[in-house]
Coordinates of C-alpha atoms and ligand atoms in Angstrom, one line a residue:
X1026 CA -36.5 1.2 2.3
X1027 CA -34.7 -0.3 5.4
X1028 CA -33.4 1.5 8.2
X1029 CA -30.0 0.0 10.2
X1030 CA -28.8 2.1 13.3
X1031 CA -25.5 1.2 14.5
X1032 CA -25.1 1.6 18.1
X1033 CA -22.8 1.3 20.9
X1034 CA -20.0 3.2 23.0
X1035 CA -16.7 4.5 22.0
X1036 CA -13.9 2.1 20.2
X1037 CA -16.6 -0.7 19.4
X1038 CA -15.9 -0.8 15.4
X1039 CA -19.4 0.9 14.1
X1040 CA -18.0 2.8 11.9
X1041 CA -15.7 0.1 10.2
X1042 CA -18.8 -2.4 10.5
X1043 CA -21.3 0.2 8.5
X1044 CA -18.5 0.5 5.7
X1045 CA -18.0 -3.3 5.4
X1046 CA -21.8 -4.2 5.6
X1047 CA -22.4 -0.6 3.1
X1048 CA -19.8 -2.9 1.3
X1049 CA -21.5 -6.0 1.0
X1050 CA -24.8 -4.3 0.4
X1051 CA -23.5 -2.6 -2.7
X1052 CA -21.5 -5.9 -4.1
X1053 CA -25.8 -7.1 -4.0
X1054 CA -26.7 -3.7 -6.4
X1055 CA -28.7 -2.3 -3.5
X1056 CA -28.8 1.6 -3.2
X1057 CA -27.1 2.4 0.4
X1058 CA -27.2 5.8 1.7
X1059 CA -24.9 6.2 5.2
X1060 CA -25.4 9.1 7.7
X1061 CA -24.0 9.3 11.0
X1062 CA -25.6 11.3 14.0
X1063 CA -25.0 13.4 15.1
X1064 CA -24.3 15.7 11.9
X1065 CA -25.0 14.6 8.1
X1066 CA -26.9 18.0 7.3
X1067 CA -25.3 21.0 6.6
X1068 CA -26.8 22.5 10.1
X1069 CA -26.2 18.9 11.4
X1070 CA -22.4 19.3 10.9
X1071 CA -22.5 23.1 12.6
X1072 CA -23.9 21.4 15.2
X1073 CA -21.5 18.7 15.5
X1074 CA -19.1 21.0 16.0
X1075 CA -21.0 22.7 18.7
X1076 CA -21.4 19.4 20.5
X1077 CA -17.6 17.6 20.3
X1078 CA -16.0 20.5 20.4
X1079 CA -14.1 20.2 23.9
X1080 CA -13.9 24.0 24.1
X1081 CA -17.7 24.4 24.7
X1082 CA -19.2 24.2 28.0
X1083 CA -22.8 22.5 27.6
X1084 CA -25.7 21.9 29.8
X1085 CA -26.9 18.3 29.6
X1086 CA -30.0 19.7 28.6
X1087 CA -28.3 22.0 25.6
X1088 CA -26.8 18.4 24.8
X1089 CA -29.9 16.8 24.2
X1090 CA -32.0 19.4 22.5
X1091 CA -28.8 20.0 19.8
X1092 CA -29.1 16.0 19.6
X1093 CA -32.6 16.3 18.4
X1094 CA -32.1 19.8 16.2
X1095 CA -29.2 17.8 14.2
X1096 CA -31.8 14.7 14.2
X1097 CA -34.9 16.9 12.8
X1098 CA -32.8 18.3 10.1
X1099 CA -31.7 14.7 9.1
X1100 CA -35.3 13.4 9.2
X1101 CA -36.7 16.1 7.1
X1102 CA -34.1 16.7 4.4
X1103 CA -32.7 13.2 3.9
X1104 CA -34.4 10.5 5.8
X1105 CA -37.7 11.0 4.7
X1106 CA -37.0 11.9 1.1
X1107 CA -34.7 9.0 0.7
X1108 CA -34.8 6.2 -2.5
X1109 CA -32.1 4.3 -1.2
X1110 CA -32.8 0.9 -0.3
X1111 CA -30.9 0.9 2.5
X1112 CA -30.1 3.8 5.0
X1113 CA -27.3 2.5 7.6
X1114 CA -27.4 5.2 10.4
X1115 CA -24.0 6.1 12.4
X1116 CA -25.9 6.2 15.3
X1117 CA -29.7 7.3 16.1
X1118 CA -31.9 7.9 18.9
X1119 CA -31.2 5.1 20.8
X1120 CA -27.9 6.9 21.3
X1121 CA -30.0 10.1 22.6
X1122 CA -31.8 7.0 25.5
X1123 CA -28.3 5.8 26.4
X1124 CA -26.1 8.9 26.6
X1125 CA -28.4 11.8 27.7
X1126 CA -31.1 9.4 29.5
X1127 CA -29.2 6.6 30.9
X1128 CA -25.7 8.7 30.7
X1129 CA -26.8 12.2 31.8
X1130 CA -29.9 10.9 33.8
X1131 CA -32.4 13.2 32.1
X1132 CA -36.1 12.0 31.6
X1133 CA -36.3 9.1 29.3
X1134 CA -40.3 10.0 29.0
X1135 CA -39.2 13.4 27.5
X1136 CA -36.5 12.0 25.0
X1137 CA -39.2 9.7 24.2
X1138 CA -41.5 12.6 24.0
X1139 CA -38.9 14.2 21.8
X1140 CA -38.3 11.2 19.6
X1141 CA -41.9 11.0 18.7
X1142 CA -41.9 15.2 18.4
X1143 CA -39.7 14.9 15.8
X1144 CA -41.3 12.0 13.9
X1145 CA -38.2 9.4 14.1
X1146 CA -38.5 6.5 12.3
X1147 CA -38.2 3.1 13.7
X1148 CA -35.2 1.5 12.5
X1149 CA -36.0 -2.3 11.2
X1150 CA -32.5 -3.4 12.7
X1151 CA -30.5 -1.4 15.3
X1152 CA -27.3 -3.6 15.9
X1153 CA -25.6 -2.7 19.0
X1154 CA -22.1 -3.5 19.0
X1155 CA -20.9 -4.1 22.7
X1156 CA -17.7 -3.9 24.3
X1157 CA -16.4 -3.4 27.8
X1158 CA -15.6 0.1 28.4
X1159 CA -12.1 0.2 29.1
X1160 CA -11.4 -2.2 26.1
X1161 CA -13.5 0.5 23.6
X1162 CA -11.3 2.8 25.3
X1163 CA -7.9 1.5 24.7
X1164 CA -8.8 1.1 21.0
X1165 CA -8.7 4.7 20.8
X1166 CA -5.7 5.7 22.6
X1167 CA -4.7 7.4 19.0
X1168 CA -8.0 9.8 18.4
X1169 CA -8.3 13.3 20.2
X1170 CA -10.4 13.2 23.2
X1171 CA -13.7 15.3 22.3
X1172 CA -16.1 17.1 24.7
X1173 CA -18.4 13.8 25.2
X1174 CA -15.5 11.0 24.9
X1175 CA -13.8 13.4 27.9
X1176 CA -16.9 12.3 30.3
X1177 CA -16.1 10.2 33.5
X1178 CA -15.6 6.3 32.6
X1179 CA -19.1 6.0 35.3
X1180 CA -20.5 7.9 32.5
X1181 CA -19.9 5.6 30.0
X1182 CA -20.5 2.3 31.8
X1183 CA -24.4 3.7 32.6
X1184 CA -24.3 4.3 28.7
X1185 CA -23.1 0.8 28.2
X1186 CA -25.6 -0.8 31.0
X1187 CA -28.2 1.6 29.0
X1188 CA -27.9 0.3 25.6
X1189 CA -28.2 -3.2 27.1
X1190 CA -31.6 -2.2 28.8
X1191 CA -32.7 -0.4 25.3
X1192 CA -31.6 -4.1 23.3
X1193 CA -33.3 -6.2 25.8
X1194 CA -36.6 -4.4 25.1
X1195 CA -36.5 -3.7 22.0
X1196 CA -35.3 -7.3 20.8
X1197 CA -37.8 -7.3 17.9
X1198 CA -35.2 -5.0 15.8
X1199 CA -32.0 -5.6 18.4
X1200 CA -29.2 -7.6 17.5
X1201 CA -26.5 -7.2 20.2
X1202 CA -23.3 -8.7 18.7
X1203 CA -20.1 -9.2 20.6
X1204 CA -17.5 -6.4 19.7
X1205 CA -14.6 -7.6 21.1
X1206 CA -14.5 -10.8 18.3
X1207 CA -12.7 -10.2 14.8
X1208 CA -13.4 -7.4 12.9
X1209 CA -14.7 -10.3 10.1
X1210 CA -16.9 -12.7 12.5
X1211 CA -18.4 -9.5 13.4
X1212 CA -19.4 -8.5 9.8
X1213 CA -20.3 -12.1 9.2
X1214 CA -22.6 -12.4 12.1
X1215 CA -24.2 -8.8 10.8
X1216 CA -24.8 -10.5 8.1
X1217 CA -26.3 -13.4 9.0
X1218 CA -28.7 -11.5 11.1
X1219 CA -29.9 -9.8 8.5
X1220 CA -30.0 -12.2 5.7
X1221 CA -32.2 -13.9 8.0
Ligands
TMP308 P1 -19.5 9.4 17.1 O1 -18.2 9.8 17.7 O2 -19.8 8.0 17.2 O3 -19.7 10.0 15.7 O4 -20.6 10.1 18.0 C1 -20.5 11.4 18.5 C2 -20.7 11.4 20.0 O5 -22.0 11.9 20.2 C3 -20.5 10.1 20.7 O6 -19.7 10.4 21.9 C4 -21.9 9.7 21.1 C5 -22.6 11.1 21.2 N1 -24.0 11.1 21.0 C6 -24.9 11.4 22.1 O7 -24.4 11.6 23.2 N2 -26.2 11.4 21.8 C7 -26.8 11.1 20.6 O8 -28.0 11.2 20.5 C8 -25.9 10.8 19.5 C9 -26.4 10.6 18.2 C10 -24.5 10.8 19.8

């Protein structure tokens, strides 16, 4: 089984990306399985709500452990029984590093503490999709504004400038793709990453 995270801010195209590459892996008579984080369980989705919903006032702390609760119950009920040849992951706990570490500032030794607590596995490709913030941003003018999305645009550029320190040091399963090209020469360079 292969593991791909998709990762990156808001308005960079994962979500269209993991349906065309889910796509293309299918059209080869692979098994796919997609989850996104965080959510995918039935307590993952409770959770979810917990977390977006802009009517909740969170610590940053709350943030992260619900982040991880949502994560465990993935791991354990779908991850790790899996016999899909490919899982493609909406996200995984590289997103936990760049939002509540990098983002929130909270200790990137303890969500790495808490990453090896609840027995993550390591993707074989994460694929970080990048994009300037304000440009991720106008491609979204349409959706609702949830509790995280609502978070000051400084937020989001230390979650950018995060993801970009995550990629560079972990460039043994990080492919950082421009998301600003064509939704195609995105998928095609996808792809070609992983074909070779
Ligand atoms: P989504 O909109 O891409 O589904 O992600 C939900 C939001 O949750 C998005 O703003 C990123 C955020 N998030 C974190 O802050 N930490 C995490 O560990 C994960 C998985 C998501």
């Amino acid at each position: 089984m292969k593991i791909i995270s998709f990762e990156g801010i808001e308005g960079v195209g994962k979500s269209t990306q993991l349906r065309l590459l889910k796509d293309y892996l299918e059209s080869k008579h692979f098994l796919v399985e997609v989850y996104r984080e965080p959510g995918s369980t039935n307590t993952g989705e409770k959770i979810r709500d917990i977390l977006l919903n802009s009517a909740n006032e969170l610590s940053n702390e709350a943030e992260l452990l619900l982040m991880f609760a949502s994560r465990a119950e993935l791991i354990k009920h779908k991850i790790k029984k899996s016999k899909s040849d490919y899982l493609l992951l909406d996200r995984f706990y590289d997103a936990s590093l760049a939002y509540q570490g990098y983002g929130r500032k909270l200790s990137i030794p303890l969500i790495e503490s808490l990453i090896t607590f609840t027995d993550c596995p390591v993707p074989n490709y994460s694929i970080l999709l990048d994009i300037p913030v304000e440009e991720g941003f106008a491609r979204k003018t349409n959706d609702d504004i949830d509790r995280i999305e609502s978070s000051s645009k400084s937020f989001f550029e230390r979650v950018r400038k995060g993801y970009l320190k995550i990629a560079k040091e972990n460039t043994d399963r990080f492919i950082k793709i421009n998301a600003s090209l064509d939704i195609d020469k995105v998928h095609q360079k996808i792809i070609n990453h992983i074909e070779s």
